[in-house]
CSV table of C-alpha atoms and ligand atoms in Angstrom, one decimal:
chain,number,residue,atom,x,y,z
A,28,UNK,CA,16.7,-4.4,-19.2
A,29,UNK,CA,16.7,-6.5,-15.6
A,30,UNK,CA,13.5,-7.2,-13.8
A,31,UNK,CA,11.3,-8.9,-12.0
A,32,UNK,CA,8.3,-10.0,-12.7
A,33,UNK,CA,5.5,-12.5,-12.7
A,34,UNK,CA,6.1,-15.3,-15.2
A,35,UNK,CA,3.1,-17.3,-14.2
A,36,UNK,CA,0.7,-17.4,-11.2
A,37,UNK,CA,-0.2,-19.9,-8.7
A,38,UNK,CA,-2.8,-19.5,-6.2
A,39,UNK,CA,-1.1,-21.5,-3.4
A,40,UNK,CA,2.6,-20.6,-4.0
A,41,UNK,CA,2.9,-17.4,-5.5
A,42,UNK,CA,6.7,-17.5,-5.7
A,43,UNK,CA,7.1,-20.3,-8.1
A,44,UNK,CA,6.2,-18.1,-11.1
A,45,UNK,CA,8.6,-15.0,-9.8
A,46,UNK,CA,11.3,-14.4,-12.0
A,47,UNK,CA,14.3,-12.2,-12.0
A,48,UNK,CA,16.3,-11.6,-15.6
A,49,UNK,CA,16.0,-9.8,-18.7
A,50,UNK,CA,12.6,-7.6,-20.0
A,51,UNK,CA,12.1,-5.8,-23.1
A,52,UNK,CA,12.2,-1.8,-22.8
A,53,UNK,CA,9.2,0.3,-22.7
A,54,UNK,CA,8.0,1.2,-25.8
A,55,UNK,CA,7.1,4.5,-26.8
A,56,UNK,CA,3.6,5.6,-26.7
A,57,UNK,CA,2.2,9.1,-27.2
A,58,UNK,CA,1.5,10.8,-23.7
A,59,UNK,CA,3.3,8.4,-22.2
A,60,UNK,CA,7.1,9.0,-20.6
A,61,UNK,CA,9.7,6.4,-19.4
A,62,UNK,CA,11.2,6.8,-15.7
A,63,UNK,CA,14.6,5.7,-14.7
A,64,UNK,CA,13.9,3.7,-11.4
A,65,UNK,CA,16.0,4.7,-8.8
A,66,UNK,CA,13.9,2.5,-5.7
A,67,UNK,CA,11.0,0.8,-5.9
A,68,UNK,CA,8.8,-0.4,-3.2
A,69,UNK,CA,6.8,-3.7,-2.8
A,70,UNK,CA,3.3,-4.1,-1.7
A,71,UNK,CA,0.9,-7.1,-1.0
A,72,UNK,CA,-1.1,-6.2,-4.2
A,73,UNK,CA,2.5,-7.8,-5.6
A,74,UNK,CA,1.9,-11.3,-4.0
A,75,UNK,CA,-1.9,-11.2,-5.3
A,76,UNK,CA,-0.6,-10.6,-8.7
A,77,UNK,CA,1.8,-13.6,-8.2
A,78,UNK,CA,-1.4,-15.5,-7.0
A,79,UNK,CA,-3.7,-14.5,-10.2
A,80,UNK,CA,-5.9,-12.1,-8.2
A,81,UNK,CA,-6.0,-8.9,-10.6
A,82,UNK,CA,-3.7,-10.4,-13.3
A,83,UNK,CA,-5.0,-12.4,-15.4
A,84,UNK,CA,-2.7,-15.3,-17.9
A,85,UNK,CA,-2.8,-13.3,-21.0
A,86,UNK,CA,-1.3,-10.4,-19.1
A,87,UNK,CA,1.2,-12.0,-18.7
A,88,UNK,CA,4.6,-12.0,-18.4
A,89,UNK,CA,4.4,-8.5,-15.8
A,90,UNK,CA,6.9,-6.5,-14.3
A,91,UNK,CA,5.8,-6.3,-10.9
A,92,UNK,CA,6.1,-3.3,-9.0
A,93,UNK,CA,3.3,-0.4,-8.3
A,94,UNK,CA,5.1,2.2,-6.6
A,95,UNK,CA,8.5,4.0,-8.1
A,96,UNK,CA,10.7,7.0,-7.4
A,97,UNK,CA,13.1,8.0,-9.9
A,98,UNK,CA,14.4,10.3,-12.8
A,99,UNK,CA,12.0,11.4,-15.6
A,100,UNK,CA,13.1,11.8,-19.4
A,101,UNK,CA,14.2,15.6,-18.6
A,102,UNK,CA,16.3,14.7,-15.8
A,103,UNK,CA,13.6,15.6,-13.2
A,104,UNK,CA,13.2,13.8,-9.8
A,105,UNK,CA,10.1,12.3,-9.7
A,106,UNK,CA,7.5,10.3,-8.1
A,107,UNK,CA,4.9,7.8,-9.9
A,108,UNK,CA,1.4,7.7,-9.3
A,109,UNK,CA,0.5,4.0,-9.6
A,110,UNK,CA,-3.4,4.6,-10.8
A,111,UNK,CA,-3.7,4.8,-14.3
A,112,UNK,CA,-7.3,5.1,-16.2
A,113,UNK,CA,-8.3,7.4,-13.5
A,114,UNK,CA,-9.3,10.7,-15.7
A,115,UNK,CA,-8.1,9.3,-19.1
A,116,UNK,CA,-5.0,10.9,-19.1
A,117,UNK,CA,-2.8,8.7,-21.6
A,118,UNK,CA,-5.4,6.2,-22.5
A,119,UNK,CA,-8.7,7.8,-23.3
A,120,UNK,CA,-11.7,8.4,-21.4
A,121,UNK,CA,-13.1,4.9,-21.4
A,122,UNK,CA,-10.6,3.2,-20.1
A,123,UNK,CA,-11.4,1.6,-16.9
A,124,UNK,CA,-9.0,2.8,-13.4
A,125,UNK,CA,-6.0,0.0,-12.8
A,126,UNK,CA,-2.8,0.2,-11.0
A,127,UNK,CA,0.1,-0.6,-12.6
A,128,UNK,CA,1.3,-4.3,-12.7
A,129,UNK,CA,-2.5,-5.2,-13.6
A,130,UNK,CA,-2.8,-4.0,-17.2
A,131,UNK,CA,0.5,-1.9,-17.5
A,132,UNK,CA,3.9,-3.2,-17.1
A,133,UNK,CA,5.2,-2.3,-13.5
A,134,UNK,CA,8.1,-0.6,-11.9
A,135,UNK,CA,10.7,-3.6,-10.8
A,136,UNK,CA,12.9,-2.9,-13.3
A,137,UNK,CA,15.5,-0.5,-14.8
A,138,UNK,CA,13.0,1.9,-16.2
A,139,UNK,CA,9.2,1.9,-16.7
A,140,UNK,CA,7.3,3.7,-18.8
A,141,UNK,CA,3.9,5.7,-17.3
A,142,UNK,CA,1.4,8.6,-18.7
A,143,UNK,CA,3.2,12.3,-18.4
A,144,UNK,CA,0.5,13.0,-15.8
A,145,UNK,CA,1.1,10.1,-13.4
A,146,UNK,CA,4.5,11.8,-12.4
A,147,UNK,CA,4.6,14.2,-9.8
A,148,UNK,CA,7.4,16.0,-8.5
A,149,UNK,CA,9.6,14.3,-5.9
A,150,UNK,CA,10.6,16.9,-2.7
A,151,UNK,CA,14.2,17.2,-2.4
A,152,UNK,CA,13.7,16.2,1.4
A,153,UNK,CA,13.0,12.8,0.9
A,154,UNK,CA,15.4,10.4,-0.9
A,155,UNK,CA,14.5,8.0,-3.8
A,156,UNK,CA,13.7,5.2,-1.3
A,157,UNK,CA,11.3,7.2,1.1
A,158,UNK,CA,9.4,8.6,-1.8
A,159,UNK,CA,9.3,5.2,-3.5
A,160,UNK,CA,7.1,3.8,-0.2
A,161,UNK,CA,4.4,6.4,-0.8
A,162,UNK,CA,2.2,6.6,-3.9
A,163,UNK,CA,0.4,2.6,-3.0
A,164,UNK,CA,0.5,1.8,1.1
A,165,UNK,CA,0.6,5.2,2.0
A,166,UNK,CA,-1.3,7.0,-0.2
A,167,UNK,CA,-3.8,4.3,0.7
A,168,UNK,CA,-3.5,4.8,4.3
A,169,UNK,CA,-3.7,8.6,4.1
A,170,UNK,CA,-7.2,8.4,2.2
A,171,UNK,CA,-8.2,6.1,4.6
A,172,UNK,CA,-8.0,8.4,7.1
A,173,UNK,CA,-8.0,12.0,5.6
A,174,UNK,CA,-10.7,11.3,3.5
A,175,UNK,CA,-12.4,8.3,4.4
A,176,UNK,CA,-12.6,8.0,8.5
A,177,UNK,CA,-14.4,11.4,9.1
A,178,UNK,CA,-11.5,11.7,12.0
A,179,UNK,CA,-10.3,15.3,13.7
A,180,UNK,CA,-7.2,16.0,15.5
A,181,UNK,CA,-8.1,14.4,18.8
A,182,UNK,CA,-9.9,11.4,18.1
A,183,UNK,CA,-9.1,8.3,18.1
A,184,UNK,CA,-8.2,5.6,15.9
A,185,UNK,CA,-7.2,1.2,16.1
A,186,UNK,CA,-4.8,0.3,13.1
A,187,UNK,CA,-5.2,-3.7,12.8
A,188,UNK,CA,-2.0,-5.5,11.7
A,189,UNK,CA,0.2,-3.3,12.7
A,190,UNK,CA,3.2,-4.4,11.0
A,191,UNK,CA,2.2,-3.8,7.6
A,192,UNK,CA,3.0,-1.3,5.2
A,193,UNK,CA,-1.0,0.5,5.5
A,194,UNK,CA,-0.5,-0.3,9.0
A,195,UNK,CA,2.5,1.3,9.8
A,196,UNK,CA,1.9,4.0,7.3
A,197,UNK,CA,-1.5,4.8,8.9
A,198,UNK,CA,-0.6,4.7,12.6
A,199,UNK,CA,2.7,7.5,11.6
A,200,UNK,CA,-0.1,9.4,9.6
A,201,UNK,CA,-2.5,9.3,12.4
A,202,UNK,CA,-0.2,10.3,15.3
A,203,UNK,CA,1.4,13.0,13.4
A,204,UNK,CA,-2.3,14.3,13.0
A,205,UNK,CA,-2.9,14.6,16.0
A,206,UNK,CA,-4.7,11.0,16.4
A,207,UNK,CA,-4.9,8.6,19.8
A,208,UNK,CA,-3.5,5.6,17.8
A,209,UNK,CA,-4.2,2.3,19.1
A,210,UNK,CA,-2.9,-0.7,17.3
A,211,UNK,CA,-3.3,-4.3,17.1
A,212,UNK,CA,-0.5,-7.1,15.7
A,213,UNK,CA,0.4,-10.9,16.1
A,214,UNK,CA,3.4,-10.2,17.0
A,215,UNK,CA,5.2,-8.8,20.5
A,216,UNK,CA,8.3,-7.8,18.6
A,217,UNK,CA,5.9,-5.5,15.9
A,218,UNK,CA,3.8,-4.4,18.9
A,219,UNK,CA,7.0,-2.9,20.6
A,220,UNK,CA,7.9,-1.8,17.0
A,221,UNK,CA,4.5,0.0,16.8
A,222,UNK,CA,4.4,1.7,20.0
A,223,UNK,CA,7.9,3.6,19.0
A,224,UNK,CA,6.3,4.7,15.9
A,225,UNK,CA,4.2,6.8,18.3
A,226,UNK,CA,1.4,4.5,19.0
A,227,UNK,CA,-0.5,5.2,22.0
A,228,UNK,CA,-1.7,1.7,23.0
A,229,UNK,CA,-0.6,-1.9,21.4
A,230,UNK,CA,-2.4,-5.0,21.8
A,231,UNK,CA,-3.2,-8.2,20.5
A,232,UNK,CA,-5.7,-9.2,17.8
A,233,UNK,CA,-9.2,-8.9,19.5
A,234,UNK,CA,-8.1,-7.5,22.7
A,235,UNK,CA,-10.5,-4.8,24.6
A,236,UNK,CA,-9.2,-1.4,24.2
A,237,UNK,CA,-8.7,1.8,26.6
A,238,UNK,CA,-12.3,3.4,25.0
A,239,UNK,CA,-14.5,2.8,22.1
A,240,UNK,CA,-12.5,4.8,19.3
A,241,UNK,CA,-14.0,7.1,16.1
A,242,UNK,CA,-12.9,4.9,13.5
A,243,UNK,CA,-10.8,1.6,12.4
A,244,UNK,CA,-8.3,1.4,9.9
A,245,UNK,CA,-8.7,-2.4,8.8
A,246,UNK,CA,-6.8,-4.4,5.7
A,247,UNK,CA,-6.7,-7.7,8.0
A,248,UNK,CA,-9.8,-8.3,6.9
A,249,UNK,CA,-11.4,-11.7,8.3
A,250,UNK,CA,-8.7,-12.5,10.9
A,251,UNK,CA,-10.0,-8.8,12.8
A,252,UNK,CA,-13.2,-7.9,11.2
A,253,UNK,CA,-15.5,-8.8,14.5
A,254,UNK,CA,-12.8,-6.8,16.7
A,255,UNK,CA,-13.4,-3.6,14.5
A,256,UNK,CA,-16.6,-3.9,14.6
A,257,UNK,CA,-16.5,-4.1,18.3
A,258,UNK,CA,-14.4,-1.5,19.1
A,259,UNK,CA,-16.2,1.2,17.5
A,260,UNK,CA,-18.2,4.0,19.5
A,261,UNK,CA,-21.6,4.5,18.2
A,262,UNK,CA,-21.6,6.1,15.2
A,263,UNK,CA,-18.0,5.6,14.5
A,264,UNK,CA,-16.6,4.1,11.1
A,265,UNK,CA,-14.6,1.1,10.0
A,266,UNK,CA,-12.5,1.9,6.7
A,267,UNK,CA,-11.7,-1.1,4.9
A,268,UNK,CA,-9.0,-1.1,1.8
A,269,UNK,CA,-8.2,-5.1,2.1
A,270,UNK,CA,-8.7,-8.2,3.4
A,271,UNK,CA,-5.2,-10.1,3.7
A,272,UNK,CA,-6.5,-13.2,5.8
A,273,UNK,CA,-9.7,-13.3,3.7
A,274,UNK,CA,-12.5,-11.6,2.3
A,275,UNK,CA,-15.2,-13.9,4.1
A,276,UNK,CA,-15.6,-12.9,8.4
A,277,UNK,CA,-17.0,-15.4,10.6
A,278,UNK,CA,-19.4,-13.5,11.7
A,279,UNK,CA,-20.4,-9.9,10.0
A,280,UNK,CA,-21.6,-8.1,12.8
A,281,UNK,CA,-24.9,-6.8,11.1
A,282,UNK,CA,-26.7,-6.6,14.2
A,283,UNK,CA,-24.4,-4.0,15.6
A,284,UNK,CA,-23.7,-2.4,12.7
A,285,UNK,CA,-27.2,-1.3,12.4
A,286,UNK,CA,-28.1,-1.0,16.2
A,287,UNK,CA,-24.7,1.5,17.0
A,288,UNK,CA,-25.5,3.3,13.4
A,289,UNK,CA,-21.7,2.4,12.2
A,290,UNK,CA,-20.6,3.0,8.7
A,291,UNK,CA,-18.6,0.8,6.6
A,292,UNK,CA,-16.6,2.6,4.2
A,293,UNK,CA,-14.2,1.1,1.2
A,294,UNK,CA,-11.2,2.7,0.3
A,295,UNK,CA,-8.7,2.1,-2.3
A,296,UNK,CA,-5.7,3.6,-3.3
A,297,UNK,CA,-6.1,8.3,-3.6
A,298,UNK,CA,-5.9,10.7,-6.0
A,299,UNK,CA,-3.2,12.3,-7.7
A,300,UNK,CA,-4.2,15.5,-5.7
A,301,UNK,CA,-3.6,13.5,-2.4
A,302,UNK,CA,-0.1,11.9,-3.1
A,303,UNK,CA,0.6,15.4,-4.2
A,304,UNK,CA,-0.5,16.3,-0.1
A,305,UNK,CA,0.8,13.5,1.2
A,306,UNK,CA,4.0,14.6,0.1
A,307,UNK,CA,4.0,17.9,0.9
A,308,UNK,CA,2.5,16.7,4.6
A,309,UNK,CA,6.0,14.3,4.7
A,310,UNK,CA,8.3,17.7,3.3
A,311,UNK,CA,6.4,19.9,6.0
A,312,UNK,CA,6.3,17.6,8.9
A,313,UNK,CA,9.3,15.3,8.5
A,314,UNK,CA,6.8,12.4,8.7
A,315,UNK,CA,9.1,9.9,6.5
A,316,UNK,CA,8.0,5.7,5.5
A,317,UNK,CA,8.7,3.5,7.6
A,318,UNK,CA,11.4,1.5,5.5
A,319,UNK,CA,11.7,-2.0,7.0
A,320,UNK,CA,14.5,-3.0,4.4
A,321,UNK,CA,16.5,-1.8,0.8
A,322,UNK,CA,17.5,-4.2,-1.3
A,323,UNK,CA,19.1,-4.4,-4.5
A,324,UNK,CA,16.4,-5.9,-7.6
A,325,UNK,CA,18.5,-9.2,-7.5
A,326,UNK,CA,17.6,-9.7,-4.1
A,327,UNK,CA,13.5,-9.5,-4.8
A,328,UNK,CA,13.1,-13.5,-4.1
A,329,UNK,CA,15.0,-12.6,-0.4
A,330,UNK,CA,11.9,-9.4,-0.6
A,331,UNK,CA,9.1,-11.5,-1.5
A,332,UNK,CA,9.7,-14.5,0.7
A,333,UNK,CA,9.4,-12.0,3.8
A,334,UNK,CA,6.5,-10.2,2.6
A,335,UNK,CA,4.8,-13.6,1.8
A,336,UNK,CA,5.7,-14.8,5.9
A,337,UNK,CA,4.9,-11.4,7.2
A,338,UNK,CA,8.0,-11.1,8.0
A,339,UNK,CA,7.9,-7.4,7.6
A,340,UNK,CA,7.5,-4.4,10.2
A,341,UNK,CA,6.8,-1.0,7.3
A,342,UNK,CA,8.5,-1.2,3.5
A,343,UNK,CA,10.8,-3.4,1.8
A,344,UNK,CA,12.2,-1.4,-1.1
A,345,UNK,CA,14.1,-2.4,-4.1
A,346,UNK,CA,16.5,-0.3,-5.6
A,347,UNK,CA,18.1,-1.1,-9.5
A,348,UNK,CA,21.0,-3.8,-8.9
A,349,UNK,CA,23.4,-2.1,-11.4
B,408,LIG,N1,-7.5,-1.1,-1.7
B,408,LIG,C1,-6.3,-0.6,-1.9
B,408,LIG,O1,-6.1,0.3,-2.7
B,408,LIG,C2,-5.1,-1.2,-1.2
B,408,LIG,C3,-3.9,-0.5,-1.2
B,408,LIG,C4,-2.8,-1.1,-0.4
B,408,LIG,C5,-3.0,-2.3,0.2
B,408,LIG,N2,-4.2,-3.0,0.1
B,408,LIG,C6,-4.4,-4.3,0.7
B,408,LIG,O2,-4.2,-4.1,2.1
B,408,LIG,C7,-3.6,-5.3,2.7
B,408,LIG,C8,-2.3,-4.9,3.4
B,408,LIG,O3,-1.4,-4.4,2.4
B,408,LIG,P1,0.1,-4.2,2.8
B,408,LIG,O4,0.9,-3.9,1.6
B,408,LIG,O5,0.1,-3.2,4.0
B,408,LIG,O6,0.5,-5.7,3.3
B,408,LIG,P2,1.6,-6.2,4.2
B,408,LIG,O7,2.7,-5.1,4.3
B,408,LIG,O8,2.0,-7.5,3.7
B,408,LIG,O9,0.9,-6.3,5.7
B,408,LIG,C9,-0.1,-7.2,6.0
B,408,LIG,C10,-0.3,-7.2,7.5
B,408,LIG,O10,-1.5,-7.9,7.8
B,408,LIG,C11,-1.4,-8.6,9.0
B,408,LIG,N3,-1.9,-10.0,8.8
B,408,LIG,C12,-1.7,-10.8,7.8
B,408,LIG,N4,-2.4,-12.0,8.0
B,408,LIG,C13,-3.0,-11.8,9.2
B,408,LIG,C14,-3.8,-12.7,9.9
B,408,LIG,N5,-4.1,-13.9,9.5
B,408,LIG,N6,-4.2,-12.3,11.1
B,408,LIG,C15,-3.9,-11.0,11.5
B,408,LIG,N7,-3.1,-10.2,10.8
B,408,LIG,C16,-2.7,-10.6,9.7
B,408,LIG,C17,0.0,-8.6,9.4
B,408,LIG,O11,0.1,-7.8,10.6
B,408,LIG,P3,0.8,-8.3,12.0
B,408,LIG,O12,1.9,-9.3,11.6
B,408,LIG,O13,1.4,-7.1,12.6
B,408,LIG,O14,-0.3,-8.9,12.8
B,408,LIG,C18,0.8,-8.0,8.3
B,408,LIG,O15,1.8,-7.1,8.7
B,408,LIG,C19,-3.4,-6.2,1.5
B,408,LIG,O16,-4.4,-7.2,1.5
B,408,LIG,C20,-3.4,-5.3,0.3
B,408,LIG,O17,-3.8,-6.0,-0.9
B,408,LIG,C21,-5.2,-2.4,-0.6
């Protein structure tokens, strides 16, 4: 079958070990069911696999791909969940969580194969390629906040980077919840983008905000880790699920972390019982991804090169070429 996946890795250019062409089929395993992919979504965690972070050389080669929307073996619509190891279902109990493209074959290709339990069902209101953007950068971005920030309808909130797929995933979550949403991007043309996706303030990395706000959504991670800090009330809560600039902050901010009582809290990825809400919450609210691009699988180089520049406002999702 066609598909694209990681060939080798390279630290400092990820793409050279893309490739696009011909994969074995998934083979059968007990518990286990094989989805025909209808869309597909890409995420960062797809460049850091390109770059060796999480994937290691005898994994490979991997299908990359975490998130997928498609058809199961009894002709159901379905959604995947991308964590797998989470409560044993389909591989034992001691098998450690991963997502899928780190240990398990992944869903840029024509079908991929998953454990019965990782598929929910898709809601008829949203098509193949809406659903396909939900189970990794929004599921993430709704634990962040549902779970992780401690936030209530009328708080408020900063969303760094706006122009990812957290980012924008968080700041639609967040206004549709009732949120102030204030968000922070490099970029005039993705600050514009953001305040139309309901944003109540944009501004540029570091700038002062209107008011101190309840929590900070952050996967920038070095570039804006002082300006979360900073723009937290007392007591408030920065909610970290990546680091895309890098892992290592000038400064930390330890004084005022302890002196304002703030809580650092990681997140990564959700449940199975939260994509399961954060679909109903898209079916009941109309809340749908913010899809930046669909592209056939034979375009994923065209997909990767922009997600690698950040070239991206919200999803870039790949749908089967044939
Ligand atoms: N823990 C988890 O479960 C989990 C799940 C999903 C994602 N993640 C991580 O979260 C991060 C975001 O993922 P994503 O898929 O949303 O990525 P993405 O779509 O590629 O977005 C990354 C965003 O980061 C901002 N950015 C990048 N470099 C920056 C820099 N030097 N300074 C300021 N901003 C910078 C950009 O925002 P602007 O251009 O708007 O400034 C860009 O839109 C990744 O590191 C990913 O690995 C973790």
């Amino acid at each position: 079958m066609f598909a694209v996946y990681a060939a080798r890795t390279d630290a400092k250019r990820p793409l050279d070990g893309l490739e696009l062409g011909e994969r074995p089929e998934p083979a059968a395993r007990e518990g286990w069911t094989t989805v025909e992919v209808r869309a597909a979504s890409l995420n960062h965690h797809d460049l850091w696999s390109l770059r060796g972070v999480g994937l290691g050389e005898k994994s490979l080669p991997m299908i990359l791909g975490c998130d997928a929307a498609g058809v199961d073996e009894n002709g159901d619509e379905v959604v995947v969940h991308a964590v797998v190891g989470q409560t044993g279902h389909g591989v034992g109990p001691d098998e450690p969580r991963s997502i899928l493209t780190e240990r398990y074959q992944g869903t840029f290709a024509e079908r991929v194969s998953v454990p019965v339990w990782n598929l929910l069902p898709k809601p008829p209101e949203l098509s193949f390629e809406e659903a396909a953007c939900l189970p990794t950068a929004w599921l993430t971005a709704y634990r962040m906040l549902f779970t992780n920030a401690g936030v209530r309808p009328g708080d408020a909130v900063l969303v760094q980077g706006a122009g990812g797929g957290v980012a924008t995933a968080a700041i639609v979550l967040a206004k549709a919840a009732g949120l102030r949403v204030y968000a922070t991007s490099r970029d005039a043309g993705k600050r514009a983008r953001a305040a139309a996706l309901g944003a109540h303030g944009v501004f540029e990395p570091g700038a002062r905000l209107p008011e101190r706000v309840d929590a900070v959504l952050e996967t920038v991670g070095a570039a804006t880790w002082s300006h979360s800090v900073k723009s937290l009330r007392p007591g408030g809560t920065v909610v970290i699920s990546g680091a895309t600039s890098g892992p290592n902050p000038p400064a930390a901010e330890l004084n005022r972390i302890f002196f304002l009582e703030l809580k650092v809290v990681g997140s990564t990825m959700g449940t199975k019982d939260e994509l399961a809400d954060l679909l109903g919450f898209c079916a009941a609210t109309g809340v749908r991804p913010v899809v930046d691009s669909v592209l056939p699988m034979s375009r994923a180089r065209e997909a990767f090169s922009r997600l690698a520049e950040g070239d991206v406002f919200g999803k870039l999702v790949l749908t089967p070429s044939s």
